[in-house]
CSV table of C-alpha atoms and ligand atoms in Angstrom, one decimal:
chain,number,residue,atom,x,y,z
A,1,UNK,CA,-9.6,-7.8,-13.9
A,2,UNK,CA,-6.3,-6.8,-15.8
A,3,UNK,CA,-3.3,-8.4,-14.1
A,4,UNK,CA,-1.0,-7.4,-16.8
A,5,UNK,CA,1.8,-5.1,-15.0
A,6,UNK,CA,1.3,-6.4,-11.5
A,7,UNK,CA,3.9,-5.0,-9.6
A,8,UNK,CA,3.8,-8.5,-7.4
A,9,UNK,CA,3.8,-10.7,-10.7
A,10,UNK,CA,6.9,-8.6,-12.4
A,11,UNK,CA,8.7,-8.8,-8.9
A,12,UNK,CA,8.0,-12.7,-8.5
A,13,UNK,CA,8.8,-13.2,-12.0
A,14,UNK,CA,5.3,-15.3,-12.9
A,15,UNK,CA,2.2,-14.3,-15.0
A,16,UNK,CA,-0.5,-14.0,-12.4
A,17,UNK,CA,-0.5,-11.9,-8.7
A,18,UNK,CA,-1.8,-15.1,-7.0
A,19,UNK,CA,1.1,-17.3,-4.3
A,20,UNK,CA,-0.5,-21.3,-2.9
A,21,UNK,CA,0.4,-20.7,0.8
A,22,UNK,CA,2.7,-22.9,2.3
A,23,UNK,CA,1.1,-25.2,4.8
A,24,UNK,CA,2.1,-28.3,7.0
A,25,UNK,CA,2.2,-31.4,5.9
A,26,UNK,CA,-0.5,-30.5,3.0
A,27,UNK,CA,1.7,-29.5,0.2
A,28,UNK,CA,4.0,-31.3,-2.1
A,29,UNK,CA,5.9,-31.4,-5.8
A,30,UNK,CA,2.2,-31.7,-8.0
A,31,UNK,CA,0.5,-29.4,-6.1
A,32,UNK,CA,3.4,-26.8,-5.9
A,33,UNK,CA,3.9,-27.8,-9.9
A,34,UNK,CA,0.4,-27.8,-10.8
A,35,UNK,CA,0.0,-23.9,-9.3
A,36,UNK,CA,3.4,-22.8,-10.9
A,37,UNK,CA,2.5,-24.3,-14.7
A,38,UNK,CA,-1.0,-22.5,-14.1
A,39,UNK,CA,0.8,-19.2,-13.8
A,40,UNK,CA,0.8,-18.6,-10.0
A,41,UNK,CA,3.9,-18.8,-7.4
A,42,UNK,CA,3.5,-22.6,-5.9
A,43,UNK,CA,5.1,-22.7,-2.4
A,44,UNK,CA,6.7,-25.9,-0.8
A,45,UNK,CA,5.7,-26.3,3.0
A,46,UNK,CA,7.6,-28.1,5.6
A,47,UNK,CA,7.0,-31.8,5.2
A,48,UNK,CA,6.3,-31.5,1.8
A,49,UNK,CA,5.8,-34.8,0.0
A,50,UNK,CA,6.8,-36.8,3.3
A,51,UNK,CA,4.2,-38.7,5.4
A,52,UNK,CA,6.4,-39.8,8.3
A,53,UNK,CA,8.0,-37.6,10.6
A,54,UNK,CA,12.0,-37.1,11.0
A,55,UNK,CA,13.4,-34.8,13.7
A,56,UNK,CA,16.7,-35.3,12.3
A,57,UNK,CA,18.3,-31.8,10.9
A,58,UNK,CA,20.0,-33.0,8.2
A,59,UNK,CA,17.6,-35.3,7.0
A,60,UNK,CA,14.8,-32.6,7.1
A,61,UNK,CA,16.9,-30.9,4.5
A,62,UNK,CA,17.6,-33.5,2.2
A,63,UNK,CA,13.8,-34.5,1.9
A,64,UNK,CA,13.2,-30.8,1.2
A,65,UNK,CA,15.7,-31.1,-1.7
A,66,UNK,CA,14.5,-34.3,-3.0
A,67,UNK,CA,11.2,-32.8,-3.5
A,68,UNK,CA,12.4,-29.8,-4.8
A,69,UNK,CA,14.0,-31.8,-7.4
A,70,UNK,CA,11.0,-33.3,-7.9
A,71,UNK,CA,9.1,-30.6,-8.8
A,72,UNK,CA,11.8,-29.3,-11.6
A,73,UNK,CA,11.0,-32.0,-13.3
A,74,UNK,CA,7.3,-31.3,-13.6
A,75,UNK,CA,7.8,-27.4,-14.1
A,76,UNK,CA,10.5,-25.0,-15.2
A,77,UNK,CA,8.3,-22.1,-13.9
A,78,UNK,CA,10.0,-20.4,-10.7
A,79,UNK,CA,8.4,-21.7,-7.1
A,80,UNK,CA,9.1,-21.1,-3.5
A,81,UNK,CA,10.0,-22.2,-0.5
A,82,UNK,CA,8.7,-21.9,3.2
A,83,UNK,CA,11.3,-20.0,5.2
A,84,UNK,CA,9.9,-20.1,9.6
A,85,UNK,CA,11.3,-17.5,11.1
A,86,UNK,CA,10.6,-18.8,14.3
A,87,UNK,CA,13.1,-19.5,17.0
A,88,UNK,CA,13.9,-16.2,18.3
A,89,UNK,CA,17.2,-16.4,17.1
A,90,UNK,CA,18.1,-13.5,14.9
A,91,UNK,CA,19.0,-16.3,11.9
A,92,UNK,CA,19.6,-19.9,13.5
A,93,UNK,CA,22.1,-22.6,12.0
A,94,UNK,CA,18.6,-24.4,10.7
A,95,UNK,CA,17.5,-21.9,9.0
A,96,UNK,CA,21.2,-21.1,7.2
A,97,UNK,CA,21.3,-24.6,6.0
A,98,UNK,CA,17.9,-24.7,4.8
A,99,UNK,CA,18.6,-21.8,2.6
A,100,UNK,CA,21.6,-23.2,1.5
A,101,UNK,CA,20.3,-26.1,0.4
A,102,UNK,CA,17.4,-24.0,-1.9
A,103,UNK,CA,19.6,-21.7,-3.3
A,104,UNK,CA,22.2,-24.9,-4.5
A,105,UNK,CA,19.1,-26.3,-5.7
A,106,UNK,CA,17.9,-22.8,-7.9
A,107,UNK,CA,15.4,-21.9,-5.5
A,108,UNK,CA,15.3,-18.1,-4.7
A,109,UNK,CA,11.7,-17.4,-4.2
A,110,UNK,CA,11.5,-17.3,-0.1
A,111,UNK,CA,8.3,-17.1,1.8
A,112,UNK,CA,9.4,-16.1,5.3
A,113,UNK,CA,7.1,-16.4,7.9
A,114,UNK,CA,7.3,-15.2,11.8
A,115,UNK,CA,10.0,-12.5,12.9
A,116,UNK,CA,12.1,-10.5,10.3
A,117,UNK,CA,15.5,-9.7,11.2
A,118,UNK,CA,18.4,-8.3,9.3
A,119,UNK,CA,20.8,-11.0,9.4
A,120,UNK,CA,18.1,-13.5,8.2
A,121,UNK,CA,17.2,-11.3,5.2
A,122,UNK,CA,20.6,-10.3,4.5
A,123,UNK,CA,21.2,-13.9,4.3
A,124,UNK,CA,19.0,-14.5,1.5
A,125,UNK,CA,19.8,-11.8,-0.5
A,126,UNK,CA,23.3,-12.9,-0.4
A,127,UNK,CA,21.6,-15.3,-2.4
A,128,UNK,CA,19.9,-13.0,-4.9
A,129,UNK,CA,17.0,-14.6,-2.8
A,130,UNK,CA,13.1,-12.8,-2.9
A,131,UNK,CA,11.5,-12.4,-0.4
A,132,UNK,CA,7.6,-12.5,0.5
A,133,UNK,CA,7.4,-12.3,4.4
A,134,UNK,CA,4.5,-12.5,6.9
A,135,UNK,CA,4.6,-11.5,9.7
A,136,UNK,CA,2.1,-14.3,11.8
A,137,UNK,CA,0.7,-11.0,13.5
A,138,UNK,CA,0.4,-8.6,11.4
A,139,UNK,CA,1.4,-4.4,12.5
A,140,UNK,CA,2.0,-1.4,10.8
A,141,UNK,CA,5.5,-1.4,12.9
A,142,UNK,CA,6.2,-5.0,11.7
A,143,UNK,CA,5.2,-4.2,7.8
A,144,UNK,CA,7.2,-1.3,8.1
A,145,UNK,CA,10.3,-2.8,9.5
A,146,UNK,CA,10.3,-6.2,7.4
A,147,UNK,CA,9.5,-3.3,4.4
A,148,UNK,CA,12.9,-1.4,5.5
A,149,UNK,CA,14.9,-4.9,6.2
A,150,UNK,CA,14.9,-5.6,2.5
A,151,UNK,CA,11.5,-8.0,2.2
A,152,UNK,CA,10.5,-7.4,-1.9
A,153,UNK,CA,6.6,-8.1,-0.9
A,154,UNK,CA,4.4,-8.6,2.3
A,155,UNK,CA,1.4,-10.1,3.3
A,156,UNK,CA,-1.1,-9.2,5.5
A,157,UNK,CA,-2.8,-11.7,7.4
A,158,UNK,CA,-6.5,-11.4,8.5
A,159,UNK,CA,-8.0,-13.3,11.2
A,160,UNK,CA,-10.0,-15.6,8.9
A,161,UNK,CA,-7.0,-17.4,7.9
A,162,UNK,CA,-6.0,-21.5,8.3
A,163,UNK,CA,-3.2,-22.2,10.0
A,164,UNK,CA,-2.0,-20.5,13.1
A,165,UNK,CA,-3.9,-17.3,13.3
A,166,UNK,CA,-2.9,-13.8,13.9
A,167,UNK,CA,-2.9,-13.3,17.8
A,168,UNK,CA,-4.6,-10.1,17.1
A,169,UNK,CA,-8.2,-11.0,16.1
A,170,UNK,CA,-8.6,-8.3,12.7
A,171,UNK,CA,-10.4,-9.3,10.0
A,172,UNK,CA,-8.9,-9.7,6.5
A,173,UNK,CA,-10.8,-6.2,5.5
A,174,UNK,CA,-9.4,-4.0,8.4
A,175,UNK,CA,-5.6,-5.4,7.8
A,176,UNK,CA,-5.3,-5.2,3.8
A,177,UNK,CA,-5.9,-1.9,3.8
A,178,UNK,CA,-4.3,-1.1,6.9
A,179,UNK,CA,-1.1,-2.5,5.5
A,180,UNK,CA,-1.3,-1.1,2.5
A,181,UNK,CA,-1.2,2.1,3.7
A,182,UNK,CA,1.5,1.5,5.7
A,183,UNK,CA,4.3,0.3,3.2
A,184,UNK,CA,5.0,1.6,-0.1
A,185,UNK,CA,5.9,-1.7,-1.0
A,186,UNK,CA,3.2,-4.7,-2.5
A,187,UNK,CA,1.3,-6.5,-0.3
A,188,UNK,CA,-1.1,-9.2,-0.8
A,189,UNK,CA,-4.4,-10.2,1.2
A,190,UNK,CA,-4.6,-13.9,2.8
A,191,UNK,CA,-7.1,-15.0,5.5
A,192,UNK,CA,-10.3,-16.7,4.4
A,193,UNK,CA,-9.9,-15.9,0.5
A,194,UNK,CA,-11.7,-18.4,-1.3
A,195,UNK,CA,-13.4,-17.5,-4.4
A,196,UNK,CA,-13.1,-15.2,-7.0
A,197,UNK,CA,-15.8,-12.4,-5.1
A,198,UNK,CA,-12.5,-13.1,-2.3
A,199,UNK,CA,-9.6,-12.0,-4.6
A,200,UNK,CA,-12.0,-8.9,-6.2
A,201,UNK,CA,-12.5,-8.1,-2.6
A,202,UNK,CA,-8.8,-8.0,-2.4
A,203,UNK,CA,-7.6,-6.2,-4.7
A,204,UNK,CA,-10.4,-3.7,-4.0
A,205,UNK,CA,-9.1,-3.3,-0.8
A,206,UNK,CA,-5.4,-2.4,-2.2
A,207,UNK,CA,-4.2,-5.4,-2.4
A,208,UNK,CA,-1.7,-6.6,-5.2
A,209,UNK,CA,-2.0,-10.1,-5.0
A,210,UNK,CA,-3.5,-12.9,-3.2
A,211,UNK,CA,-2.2,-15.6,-1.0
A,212,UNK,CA,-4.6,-18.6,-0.5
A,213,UNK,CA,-3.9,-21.8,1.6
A,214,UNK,CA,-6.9,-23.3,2.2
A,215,UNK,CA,-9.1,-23.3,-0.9
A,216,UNK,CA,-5.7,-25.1,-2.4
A,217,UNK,CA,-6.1,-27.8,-0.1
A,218,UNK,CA,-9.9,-29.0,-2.2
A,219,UNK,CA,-8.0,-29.5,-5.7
A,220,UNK,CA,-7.1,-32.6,-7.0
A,221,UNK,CA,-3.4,-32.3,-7.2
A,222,UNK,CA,-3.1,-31.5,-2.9
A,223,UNK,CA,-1.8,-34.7,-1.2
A,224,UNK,CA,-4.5,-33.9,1.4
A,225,UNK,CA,-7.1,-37.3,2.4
A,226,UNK,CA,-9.5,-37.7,0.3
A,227,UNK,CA,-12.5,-38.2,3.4
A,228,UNK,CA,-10.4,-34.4,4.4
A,229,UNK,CA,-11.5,-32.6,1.3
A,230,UNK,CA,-15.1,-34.1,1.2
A,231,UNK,CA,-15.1,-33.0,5.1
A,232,UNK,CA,-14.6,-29.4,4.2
A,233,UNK,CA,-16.9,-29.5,1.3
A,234,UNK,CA,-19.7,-30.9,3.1
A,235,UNK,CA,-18.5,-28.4,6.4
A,236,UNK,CA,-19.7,-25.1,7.3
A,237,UNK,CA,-18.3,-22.7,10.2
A,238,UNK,CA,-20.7,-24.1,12.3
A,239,UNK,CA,-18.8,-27.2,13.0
A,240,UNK,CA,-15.4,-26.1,13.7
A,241,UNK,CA,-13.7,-25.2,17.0
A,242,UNK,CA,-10.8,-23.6,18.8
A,243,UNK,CA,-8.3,-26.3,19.1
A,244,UNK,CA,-6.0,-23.6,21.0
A,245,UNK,CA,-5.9,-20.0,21.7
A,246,UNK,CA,-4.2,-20.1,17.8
A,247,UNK,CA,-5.5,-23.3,15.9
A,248,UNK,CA,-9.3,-23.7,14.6
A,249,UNK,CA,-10.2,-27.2,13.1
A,250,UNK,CA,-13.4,-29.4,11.8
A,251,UNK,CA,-14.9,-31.2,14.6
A,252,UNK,CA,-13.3,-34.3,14.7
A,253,UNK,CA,-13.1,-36.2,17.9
A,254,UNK,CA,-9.5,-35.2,18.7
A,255,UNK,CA,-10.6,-32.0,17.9
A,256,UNK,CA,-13.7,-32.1,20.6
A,257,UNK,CA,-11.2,-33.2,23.1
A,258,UNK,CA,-8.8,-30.3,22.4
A,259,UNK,CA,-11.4,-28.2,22.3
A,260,UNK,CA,-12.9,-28.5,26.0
A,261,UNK,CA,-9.6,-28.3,27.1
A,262,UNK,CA,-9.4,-24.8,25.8
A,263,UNK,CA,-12.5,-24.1,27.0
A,264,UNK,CA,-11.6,-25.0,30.6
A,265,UNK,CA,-10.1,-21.9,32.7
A,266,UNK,CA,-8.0,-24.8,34.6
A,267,UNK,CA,-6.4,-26.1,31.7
A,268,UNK,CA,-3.0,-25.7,31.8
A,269,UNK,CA,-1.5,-27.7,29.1
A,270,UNK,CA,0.0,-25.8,26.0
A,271,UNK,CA,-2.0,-27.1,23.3
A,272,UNK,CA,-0.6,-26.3,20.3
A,273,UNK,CA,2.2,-28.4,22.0
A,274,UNK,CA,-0.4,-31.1,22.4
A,275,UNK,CA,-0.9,-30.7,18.4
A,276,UNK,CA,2.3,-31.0,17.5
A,277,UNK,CA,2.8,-34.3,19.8
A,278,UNK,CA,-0.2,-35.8,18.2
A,279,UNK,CA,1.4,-34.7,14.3
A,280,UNK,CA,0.4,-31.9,14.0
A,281,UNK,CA,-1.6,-31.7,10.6
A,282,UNK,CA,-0.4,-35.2,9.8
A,283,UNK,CA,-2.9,-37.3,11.4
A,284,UNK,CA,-5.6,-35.7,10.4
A,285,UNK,CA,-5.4,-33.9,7.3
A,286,UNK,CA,-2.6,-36.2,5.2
A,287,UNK,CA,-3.5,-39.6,6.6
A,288,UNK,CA,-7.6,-38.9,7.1
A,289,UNK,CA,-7.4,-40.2,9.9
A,290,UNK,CA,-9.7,-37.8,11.7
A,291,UNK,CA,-10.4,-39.2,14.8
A,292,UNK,CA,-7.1,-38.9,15.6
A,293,UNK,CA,-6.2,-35.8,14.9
A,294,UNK,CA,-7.6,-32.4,13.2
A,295,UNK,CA,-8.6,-30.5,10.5
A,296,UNK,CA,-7.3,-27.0,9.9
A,297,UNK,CA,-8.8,-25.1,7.6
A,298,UNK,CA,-9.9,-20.9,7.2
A,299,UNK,CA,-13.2,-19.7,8.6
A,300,UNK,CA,-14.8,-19.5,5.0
A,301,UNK,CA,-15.3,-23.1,4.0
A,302,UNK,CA,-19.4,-23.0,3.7
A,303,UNK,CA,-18.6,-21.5,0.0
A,304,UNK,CA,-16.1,-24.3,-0.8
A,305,UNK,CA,-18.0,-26.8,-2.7
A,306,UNK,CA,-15.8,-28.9,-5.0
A,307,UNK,CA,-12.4,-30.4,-5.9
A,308,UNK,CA,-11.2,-29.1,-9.6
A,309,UNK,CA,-7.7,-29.2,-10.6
A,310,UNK,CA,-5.4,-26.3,-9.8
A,311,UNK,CA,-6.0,-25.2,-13.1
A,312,UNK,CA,-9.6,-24.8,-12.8
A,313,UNK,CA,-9.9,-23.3,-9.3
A,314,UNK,CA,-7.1,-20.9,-10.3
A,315,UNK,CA,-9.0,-20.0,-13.5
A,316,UNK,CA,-11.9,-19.5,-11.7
A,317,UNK,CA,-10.3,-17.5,-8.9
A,318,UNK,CA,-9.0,-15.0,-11.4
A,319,UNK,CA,-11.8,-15.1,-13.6
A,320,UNK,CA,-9.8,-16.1,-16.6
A,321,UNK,CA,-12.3,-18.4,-18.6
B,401,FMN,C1,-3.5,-26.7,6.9
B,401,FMN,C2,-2.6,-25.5,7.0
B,401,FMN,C3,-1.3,-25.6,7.3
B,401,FMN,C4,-0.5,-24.5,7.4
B,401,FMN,N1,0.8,-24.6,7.6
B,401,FMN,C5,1.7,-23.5,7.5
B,401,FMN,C6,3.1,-23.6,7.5
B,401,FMN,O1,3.6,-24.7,7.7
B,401,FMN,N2,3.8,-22.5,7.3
B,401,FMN,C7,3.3,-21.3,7.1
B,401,FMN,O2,4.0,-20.4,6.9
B,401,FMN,N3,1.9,-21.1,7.1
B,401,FMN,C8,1.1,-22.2,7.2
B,401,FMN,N4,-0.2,-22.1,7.1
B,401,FMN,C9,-0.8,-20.7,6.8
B,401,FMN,C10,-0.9,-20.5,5.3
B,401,FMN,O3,0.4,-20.4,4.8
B,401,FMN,C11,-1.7,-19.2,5.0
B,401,FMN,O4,-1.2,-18.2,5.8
B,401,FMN,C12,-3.2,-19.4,5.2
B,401,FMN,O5,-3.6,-20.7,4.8
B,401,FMN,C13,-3.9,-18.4,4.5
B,401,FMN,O6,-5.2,-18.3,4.8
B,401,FMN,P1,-6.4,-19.2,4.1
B,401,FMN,O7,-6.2,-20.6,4.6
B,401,FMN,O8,-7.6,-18.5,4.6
B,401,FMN,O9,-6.2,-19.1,2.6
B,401,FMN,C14,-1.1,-23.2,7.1
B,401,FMN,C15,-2.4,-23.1,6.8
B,401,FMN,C16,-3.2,-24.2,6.7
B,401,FMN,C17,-4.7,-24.1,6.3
């Protein structure tokens, strides 16, 4: 595959179509480096580089700068940074200083993620900012409105993602090209992508670029456990679970509980709020302490079999060697 001219690799300003998702806890400056250097867009996820919690505002940003600072000095290639577009407020005082802080630190690449809205987009484009949304559920109303709000490329979410998955249940090959009818702008594929047959499946499908979280998390550069990545190479689909409506993970034991809970028709606890008060991702993927918490991960790990450097999987992804 020719990449040369890629309308998402001009826009982004890097050599290769391909973005490392952001994701919880699991990302950090060597990994966001290590993708950057290779040629694709590394993106810093909350928590990055952090393995104790703060709740604390200001704090939250100043650990975010620190390890943006941190990754400048490993790379001068341009990276991103995870924007949540979450609260329901149309752009909330968090979210202003946030992207503040990135744009004092040089950082204009914004991956936003959740609900677009004018005010938050217009926010950073005051700084020059770019902007890769995703909507968490992807529509053709909600591509075409982030599209006409200003956002310079999209991504379209299938069901097989990791993370918190789409509340619709569409596979990755009914949204890509769904979505990329819809827009006239790029948009890339994510959900489940996680060899290079994945990212020719992709772009076969129309899309410009690919988006991958979990295969990122098996390299040698991601912060993640090392008993985490052996878990997912040695797993299969046939031993994960719902966690919630919205969460898969491995079965861990944590996990088993979760997941009779959302089994049970009485059940009334929110669960994802359960996660978070365990964590979230923390226990369980950063610390390898799997007991205690879980493992989240897309629904295409059988095919993930080893831990090369971001170099190599990105190499192999895009066929380059
Ligand atoms: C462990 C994990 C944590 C994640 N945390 C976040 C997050 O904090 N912010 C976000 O925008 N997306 C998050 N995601 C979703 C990813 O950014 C991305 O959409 C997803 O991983 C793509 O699908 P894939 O895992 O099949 O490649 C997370 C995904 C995983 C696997």
């Amino acid at each position: 595959m020719n990449y040369e001219g890629s309308r998402v690799a001009k826009v982004l300003g890097i050599k290769y179509p391909l973005i490392q998702a952001p994701m919880s806890w699991v990302t950090d400056a060597h990994l966001v480096a290590a993708v950057s250097e290779a040629g694709g867009l590394g993106v810093l996820g909350p928590n990055a580089g952090y393995n104790t919690l703060t709740t604390d505002m200001n704090e939250t940003i100043e650990r975010m700068r620190s390890e943006i600072r941190k990754v400048r000095t490993l790379t001068d290639k341009p990276f991103g940074l995870n924007v949540l577009l979450m609260s329901g407020e149309a752009l909330d005082e968090f979210t202003k200083s946030w992207v503040t802080m990135a744009a004092e630190e040089g950082v204009t690449h914004f991956v936003s993620v959740g609900n677009a809205s004018e005010q938050a987009f217009g926010f950073m484009k005051e700084f020059g900012g770019t902007i890769i949304h995703r909507p968490l559920t992807p529509t053709v109303d909600n591509m075409r409105e982030a599209e006409a709000l200003g956002a310079d490329v999209l991504v379209a979410t299938g069901y097989d993602e990791g993370g918190l998955i789409p509340a619709s249940a569409l596979g990755t090959f009914t949204v890509v090209p769904t979505m990329v009818d819809a827009v006239d702008i790029p948009v890339m594929a994510t959900g489940g992508i996680n060899d290079r047959r994945g990212v020719k499946a992709a772009f076969a499908l129309g899309a410009e670029g690919v988006y991958i979280g979990t295969r990122f998390i098996v390299t040698q550069e991601s912060p993640a456990a090392d008993n985490v990545k052996n878990a997912i190479i040695t797993s299969g689909y046939a031993n994960m679970a719902f966690v919630s409506p919205l969460q898969r993970s491995i079965r861990t034991r944590t996990a088993d509980r979760l997941a009779a809970l959302n089994l049970d028709k009485q059940n009334t606890l929110d669960l994802d709020r359960e996660i978070s008060k365990l964590g979230g991702l923390r226990p369980g993927m950063l610390e390898g302490n799997m007991d205690e918490g879980i493992v989240s991960v897309n629904t295409g790990i059988d095919i993930i079999k080893s831990n090369p450097t971001v170099k190599e999987l990105i190499d192999q992804l895009l066929e380059l060697n």
